[in-house]
PDB file of C-alpha atoms and ligand atoms in Angstrom:
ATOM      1  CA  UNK A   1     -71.292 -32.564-110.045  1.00  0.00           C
ATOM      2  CA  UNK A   2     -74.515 -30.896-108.793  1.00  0.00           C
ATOM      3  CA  UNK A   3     -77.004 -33.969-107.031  1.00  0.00           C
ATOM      4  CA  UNK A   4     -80.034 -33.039-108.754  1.00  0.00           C
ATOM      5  CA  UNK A   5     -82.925 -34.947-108.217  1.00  0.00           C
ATOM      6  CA  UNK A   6     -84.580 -34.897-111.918  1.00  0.00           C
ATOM      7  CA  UNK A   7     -82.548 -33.861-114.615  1.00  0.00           C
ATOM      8  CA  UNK A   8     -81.659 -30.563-114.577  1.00  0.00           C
ATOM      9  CA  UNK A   9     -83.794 -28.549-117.424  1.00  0.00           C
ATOM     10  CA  UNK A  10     -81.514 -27.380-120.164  1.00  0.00           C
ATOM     11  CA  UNK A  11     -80.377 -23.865-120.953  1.00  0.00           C
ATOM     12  CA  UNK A  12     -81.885 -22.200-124.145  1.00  0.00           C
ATOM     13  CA  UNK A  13     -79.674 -20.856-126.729  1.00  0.00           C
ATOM     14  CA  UNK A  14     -80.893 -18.631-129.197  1.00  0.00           C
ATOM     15  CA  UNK A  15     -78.307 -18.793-132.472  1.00  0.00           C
ATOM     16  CA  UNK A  16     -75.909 -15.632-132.688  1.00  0.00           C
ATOM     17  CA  UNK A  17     -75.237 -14.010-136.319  1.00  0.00           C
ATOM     18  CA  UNK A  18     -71.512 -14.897-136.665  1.00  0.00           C
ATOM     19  CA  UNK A  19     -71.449 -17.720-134.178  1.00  0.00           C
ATOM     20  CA  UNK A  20     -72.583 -19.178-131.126  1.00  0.00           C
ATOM     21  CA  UNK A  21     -74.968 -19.084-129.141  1.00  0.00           C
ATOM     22  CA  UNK A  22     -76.842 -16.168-126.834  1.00  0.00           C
ATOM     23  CA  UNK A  23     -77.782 -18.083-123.103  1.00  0.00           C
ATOM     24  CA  UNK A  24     -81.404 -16.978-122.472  1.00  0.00           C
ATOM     25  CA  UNK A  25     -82.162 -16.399-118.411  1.00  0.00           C
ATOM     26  CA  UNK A  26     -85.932 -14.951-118.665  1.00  0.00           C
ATOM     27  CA  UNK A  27     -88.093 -12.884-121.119  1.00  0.00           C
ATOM     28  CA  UNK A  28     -89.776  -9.769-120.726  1.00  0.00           C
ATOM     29  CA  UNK A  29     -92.133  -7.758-123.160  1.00  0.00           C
ATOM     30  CA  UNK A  30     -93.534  -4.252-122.813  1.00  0.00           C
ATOM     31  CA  UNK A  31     -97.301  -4.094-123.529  1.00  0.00           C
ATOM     32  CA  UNK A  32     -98.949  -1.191-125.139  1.00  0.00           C
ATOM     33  CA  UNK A  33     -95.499   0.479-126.488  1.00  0.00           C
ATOM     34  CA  UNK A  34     -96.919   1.606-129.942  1.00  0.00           C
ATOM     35  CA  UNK A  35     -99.413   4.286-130.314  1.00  0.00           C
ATOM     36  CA  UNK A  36    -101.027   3.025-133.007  1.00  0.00           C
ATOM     37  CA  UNK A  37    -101.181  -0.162-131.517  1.00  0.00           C
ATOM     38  CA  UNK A  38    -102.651   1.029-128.240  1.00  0.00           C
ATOM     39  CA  UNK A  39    -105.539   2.623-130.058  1.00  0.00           C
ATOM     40  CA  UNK A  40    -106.334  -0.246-131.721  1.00  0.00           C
ATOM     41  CA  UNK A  41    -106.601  -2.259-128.911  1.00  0.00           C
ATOM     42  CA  UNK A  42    -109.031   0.358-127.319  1.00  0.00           C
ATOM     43  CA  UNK A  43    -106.446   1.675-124.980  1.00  0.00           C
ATOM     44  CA  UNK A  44    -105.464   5.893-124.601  1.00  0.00           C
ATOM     45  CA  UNK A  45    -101.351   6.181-125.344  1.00  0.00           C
ATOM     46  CA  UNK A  46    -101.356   9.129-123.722  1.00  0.00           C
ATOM     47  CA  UNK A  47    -101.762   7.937-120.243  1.00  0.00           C
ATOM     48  CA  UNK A  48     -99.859   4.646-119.895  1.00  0.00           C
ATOM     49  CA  UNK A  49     -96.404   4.804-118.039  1.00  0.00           C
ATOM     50  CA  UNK A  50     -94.299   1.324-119.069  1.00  0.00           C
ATOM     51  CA  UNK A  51     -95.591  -2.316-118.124  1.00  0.00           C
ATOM     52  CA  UNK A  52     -94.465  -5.518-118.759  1.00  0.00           C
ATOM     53  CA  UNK A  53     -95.779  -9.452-118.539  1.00  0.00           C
ATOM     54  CA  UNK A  54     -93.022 -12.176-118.901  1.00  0.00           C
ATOM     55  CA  UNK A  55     -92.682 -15.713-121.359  1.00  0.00           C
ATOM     56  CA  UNK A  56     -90.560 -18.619-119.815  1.00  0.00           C
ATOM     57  CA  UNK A  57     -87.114 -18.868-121.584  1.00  0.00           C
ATOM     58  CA  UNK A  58     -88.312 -21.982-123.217  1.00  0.00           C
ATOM     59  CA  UNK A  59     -91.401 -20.712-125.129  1.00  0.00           C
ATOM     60  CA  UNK A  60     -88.884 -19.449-127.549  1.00  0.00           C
ATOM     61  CA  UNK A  61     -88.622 -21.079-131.030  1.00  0.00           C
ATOM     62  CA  UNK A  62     -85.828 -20.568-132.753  1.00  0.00           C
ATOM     63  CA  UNK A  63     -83.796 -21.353-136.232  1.00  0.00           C
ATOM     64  CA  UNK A  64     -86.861 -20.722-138.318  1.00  0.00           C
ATOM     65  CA  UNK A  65     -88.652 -23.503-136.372  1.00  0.00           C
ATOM     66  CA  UNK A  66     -92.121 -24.555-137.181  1.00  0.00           C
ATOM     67  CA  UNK A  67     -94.602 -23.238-134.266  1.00  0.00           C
ATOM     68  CA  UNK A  68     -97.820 -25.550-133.207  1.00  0.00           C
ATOM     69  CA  UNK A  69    -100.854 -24.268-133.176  1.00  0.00           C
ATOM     70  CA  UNK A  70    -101.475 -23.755-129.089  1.00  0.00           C
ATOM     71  CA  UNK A  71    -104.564 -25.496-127.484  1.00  0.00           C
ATOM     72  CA  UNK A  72    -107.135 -23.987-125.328  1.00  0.00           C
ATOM     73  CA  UNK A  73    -107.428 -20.613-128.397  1.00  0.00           C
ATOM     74  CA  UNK A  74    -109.321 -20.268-131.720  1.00  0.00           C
ATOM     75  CA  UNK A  75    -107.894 -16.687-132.014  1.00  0.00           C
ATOM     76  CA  UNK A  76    -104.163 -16.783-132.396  1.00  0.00           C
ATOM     77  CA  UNK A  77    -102.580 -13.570-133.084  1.00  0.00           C
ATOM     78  CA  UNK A  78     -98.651 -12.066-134.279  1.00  0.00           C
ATOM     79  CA  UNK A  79     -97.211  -9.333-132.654  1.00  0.00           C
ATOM     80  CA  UNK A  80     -94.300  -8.447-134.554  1.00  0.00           C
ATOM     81  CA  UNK A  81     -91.382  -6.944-132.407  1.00  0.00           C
ATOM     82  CA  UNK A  82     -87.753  -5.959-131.936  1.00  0.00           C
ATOM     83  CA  UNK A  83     -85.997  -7.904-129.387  1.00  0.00           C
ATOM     84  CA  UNK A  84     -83.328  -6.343-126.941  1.00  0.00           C
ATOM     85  CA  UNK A  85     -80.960  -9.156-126.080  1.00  0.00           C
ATOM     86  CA  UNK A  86     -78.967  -7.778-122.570  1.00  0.00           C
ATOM     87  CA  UNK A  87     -75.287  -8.851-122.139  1.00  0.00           C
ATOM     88  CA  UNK A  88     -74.451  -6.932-119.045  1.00  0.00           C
ATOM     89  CA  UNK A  89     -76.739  -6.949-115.732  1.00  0.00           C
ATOM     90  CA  UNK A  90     -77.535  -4.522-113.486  1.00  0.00           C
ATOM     91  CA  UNK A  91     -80.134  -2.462-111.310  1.00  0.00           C
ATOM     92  CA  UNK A  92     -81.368   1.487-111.406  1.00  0.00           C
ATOM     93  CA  UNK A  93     -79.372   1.252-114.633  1.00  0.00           C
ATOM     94  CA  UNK A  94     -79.830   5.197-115.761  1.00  0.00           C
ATOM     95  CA  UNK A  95     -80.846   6.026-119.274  1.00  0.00           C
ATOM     96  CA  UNK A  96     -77.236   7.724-120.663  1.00  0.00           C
ATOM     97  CA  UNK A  97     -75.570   4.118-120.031  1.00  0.00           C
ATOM     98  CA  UNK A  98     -78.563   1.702-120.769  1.00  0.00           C
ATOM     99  CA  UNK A  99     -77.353   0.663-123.950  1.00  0.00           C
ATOM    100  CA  UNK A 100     -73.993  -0.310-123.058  1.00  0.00           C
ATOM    101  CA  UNK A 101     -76.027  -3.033-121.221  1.00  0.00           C
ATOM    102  CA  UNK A 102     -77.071  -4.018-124.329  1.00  0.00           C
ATOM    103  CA  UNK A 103     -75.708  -7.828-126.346  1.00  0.00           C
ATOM    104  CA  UNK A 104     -77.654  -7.561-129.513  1.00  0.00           C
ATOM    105  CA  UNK A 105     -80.868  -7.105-131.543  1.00  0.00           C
ATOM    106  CA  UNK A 106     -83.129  -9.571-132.846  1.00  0.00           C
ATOM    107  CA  UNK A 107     -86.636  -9.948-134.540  1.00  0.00           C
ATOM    108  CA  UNK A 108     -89.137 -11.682-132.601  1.00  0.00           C
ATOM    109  CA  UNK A 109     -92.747 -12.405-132.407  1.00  0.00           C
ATOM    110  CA  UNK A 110     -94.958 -12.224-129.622  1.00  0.00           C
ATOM    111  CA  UNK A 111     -97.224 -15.027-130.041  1.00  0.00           C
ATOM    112  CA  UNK A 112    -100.718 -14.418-128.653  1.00  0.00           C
ATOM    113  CA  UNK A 113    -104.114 -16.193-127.398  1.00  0.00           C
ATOM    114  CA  UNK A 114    -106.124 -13.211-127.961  1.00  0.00           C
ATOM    115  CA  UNK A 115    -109.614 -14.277-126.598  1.00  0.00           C
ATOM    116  CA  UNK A 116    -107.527 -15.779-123.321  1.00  0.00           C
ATOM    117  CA  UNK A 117    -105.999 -12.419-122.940  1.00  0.00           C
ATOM    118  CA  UNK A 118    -109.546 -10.383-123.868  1.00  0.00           C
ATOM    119  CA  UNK A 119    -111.010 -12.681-121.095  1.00  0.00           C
ATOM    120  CA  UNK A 120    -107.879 -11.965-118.619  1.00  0.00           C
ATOM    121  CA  UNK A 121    -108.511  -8.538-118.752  1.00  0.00           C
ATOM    122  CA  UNK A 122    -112.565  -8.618-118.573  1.00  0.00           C
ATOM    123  CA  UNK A 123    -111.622 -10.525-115.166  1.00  0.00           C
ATOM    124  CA  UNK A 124    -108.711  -8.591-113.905  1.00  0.00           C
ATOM    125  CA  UNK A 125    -106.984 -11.506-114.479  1.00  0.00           C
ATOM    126  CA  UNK A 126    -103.070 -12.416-115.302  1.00  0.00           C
ATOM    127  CA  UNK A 127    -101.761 -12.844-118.831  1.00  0.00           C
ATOM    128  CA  UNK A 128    -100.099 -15.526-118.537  1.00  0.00           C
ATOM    129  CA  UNK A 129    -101.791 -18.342-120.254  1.00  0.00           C
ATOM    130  CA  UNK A 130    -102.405 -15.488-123.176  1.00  0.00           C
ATOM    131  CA  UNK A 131     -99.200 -14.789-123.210  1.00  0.00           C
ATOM    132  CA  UNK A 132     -96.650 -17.452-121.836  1.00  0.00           C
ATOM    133  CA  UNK A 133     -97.738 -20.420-123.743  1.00  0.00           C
ATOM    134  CA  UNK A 134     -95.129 -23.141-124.956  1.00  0.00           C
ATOM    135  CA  UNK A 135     -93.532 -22.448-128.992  1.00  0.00           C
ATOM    136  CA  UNK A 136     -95.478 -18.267-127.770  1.00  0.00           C
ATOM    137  CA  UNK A 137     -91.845 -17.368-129.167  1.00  0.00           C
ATOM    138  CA  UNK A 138     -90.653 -17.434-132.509  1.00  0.00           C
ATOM    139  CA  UNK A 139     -87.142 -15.110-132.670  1.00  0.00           C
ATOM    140  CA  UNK A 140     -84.358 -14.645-135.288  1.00  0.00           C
ATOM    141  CA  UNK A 141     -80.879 -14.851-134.651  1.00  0.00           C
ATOM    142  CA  UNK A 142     -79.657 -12.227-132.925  1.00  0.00           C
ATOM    143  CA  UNK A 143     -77.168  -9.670-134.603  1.00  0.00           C
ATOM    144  CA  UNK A 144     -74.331  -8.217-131.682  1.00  0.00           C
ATOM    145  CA  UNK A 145     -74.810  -4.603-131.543  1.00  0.00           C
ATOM    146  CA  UNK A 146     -70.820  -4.519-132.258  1.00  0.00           C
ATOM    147  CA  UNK A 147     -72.143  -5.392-135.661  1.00  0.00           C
ATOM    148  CA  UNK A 148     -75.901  -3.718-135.997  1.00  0.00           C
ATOM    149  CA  UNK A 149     -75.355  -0.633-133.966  1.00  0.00           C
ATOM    150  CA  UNK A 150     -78.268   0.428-131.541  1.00  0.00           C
ATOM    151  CA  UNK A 151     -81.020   0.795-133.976  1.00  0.00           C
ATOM    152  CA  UNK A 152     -83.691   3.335-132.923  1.00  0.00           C
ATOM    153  CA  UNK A 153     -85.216   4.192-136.540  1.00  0.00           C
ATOM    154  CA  UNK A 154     -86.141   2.070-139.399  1.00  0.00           C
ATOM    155  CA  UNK A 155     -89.051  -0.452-141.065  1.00  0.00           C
ATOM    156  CA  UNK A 156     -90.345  -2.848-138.772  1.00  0.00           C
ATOM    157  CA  UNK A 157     -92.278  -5.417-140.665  1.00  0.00           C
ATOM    158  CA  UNK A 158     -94.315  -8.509-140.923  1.00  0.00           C
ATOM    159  CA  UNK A 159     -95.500 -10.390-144.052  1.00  0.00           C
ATOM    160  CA  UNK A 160     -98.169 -13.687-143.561  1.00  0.00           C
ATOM    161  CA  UNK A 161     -98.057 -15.891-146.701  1.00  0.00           C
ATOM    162  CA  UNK A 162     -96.363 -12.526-148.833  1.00  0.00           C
ATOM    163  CA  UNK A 163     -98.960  -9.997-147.845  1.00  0.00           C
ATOM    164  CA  UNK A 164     -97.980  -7.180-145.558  1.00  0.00           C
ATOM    165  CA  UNK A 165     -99.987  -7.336-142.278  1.00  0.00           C
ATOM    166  CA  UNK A 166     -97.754  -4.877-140.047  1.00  0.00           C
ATOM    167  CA  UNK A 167     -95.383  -2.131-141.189  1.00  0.00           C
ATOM    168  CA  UNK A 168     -94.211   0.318-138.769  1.00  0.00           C
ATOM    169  CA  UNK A 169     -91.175   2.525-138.035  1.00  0.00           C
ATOM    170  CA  UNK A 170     -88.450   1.867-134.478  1.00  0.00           C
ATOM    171  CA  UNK A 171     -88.807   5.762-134.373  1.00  0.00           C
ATOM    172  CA  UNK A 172     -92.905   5.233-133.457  1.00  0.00           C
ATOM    173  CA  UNK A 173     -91.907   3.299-130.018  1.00  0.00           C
ATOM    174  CA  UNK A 174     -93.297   5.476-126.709  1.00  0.00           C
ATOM    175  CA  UNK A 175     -90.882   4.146-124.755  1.00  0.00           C
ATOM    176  CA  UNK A 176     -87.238   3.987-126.292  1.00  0.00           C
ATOM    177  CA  UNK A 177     -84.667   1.082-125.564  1.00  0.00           C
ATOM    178  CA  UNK A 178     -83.040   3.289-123.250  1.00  0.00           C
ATOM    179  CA  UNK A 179     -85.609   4.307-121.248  1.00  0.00           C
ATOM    180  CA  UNK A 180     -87.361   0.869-121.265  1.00  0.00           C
ATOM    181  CA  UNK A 181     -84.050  -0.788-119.988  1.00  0.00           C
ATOM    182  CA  UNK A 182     -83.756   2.121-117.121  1.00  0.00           C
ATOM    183  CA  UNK A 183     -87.434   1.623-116.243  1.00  0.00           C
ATOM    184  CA  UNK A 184     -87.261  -2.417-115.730  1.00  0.00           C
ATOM    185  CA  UNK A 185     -83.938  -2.317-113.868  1.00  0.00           C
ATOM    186  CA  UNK A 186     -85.866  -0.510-111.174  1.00  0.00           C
ATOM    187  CA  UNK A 187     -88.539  -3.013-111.366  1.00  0.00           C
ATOM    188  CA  UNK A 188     -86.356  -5.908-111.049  1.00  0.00           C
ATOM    189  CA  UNK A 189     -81.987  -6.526-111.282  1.00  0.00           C
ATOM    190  CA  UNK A 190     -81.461  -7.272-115.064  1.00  0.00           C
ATOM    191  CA  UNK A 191     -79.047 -10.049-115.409  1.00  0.00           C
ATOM    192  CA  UNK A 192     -76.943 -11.481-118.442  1.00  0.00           C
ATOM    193  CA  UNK A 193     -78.878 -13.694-120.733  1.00  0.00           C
ATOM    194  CA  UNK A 194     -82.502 -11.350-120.272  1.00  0.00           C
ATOM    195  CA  UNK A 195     -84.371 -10.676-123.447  1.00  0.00           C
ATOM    196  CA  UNK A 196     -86.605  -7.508-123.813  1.00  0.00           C
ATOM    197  CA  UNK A 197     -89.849  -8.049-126.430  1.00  0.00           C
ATOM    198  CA  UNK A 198     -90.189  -4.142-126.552  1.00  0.00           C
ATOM    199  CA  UNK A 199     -93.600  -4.213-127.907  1.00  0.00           C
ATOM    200  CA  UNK A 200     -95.524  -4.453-131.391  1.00  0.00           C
ATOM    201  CA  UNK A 201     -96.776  -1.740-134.035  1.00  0.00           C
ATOM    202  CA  UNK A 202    -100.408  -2.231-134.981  1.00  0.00           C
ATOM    203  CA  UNK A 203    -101.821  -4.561-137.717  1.00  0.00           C
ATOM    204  CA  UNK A 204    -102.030  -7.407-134.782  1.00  0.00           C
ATOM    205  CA  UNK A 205    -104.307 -10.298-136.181  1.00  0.00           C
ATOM    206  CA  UNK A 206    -105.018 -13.812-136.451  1.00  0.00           C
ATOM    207  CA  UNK A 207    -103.018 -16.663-138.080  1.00  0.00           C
ATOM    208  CA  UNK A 208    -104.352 -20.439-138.791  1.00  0.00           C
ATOM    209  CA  UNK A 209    -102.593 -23.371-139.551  1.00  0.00           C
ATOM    210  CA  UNK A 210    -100.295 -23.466-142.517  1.00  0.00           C
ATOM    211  CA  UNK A 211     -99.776 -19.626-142.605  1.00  0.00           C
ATOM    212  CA  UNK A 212     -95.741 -19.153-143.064  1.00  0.00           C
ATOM    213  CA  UNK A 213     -94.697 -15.586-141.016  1.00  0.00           C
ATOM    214  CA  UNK A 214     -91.732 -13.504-142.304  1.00  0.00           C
ATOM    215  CA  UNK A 215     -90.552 -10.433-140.359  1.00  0.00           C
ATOM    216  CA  UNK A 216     -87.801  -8.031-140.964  1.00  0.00           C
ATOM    217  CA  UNK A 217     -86.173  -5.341-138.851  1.00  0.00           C
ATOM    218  CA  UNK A 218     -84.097  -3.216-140.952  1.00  0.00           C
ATOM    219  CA  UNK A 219     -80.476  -3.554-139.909  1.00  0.00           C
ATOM    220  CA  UNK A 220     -81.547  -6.292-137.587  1.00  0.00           C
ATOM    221  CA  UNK A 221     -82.794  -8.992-139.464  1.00  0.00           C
ATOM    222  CA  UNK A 222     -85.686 -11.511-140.350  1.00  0.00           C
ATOM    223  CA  UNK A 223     -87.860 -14.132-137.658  1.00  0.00           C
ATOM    224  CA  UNK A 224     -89.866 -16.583-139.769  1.00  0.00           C
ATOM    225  CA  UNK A 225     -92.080 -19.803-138.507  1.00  0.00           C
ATOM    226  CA  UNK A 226     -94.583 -21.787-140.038  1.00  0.00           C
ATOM    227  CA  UNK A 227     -98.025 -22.120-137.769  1.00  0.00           C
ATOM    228  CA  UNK A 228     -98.446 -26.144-138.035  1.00  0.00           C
TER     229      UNK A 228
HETATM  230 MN1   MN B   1     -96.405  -7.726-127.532  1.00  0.00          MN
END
């Protein structure tokens, strides 16, 4: 037995489709990875090469969880996105086996304090706060991609309270799974248990207290949460 000196912090488990339970090591998302989206955050699609900002394991809500309402924001926004769930590590992983690296899929939502982030970037400032808030994670289970496939076309989708707010296609992402796997595995060693958030279509707005999200990833599945 390991002589910690606090309790050790537990590992998170996001639910599997089928059973059991995926063992999440860290999160990273891909910012700007929609065209759409880009433009409507002011930013030129043409000229951005892959970036990423990272959530703690533990901001993730799962199970159809209810998500607080974070402090510190008045303008919480969704980001609806596809999550890439990695099952097999590695570094300089190259594009034409990137996807055998690959667990599962999931829908996910990355859960945003948009005036902390519009402030952040006035600054030259880091995302975090904006970005890597606790409960900034709601995800579905994730679906093996024994079972799902590797999806790379098909709706991406998020209803608040029934009405459609984002509604995209998997074809529309810049940077594919593939080549977003390759690209991070130079940037750092991907290791069992890493989830990709690989970016939102546009239709990004805010969300107040009591609004119930539903998303849907065809041949994926659904993330819901209740803001509370
Ligand atoms: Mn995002």
């Amino acid at each position: 037995m390991t002589d910690y000196v606090i309790p050790a912090p537990p590992i998170v488990g996001v639910p599997v489709q089928g059973g059991g339970l995926f063992p999440v090591r860290r999160i990273f998302c891909v910012g700007r990875n929609y065209a759409a989206h880009v433009r409507e955050m002011g930013g030129d699609p043409n000229r951005e090469t892959p970036f990423f900002f990272t959530k703690p394991a533990d901001a993730l809500v799962a199970g159809g969880a209810d998500m607080p309402y974070p402090t510190m924001t008045q303008d919480l926004h969704h980001e609806m996105e596809m999550v890439v769930a990695i099952g097999q590590g590695g570094r300089g992983i190259a594009e034409s086996v990137a996807l055998q690296h690959v667990f599962g899929y999931a829908a996910g939502l990355d859960m945003t304090r948009r005036d902390l982030q519009a402030e952040a970037k006035k600054h030259g400032r880091p995302w975090d706060m904006a970005k890597g808030f606790d409960h900034s994670a709601p995800i579905g289970d994730i679906v093996p991609a024994a079972i799902a496939g590797h999806p790379d076309q098909g709706l991406i989708e998020l209803r608040v309270n029934g009405n459609v707010r984002q509604s995209s296609d998997l074809a529309k992402m810049i940077w594919s799974v593939p080549e977003t796997i390759a690209y991070l595995s130079r940037l750092v060693v991907l290791a069992p248990g890493d989830l990709i958030f690989s970016g939102t279509p546009d239709g990004v707005a805010a969300v107040a207290k009591g609004d119930v999200l539903a998303g849907q990833i065809a041949g994926i599945g659904t993330v819901r949460t209740r803001i509370v």
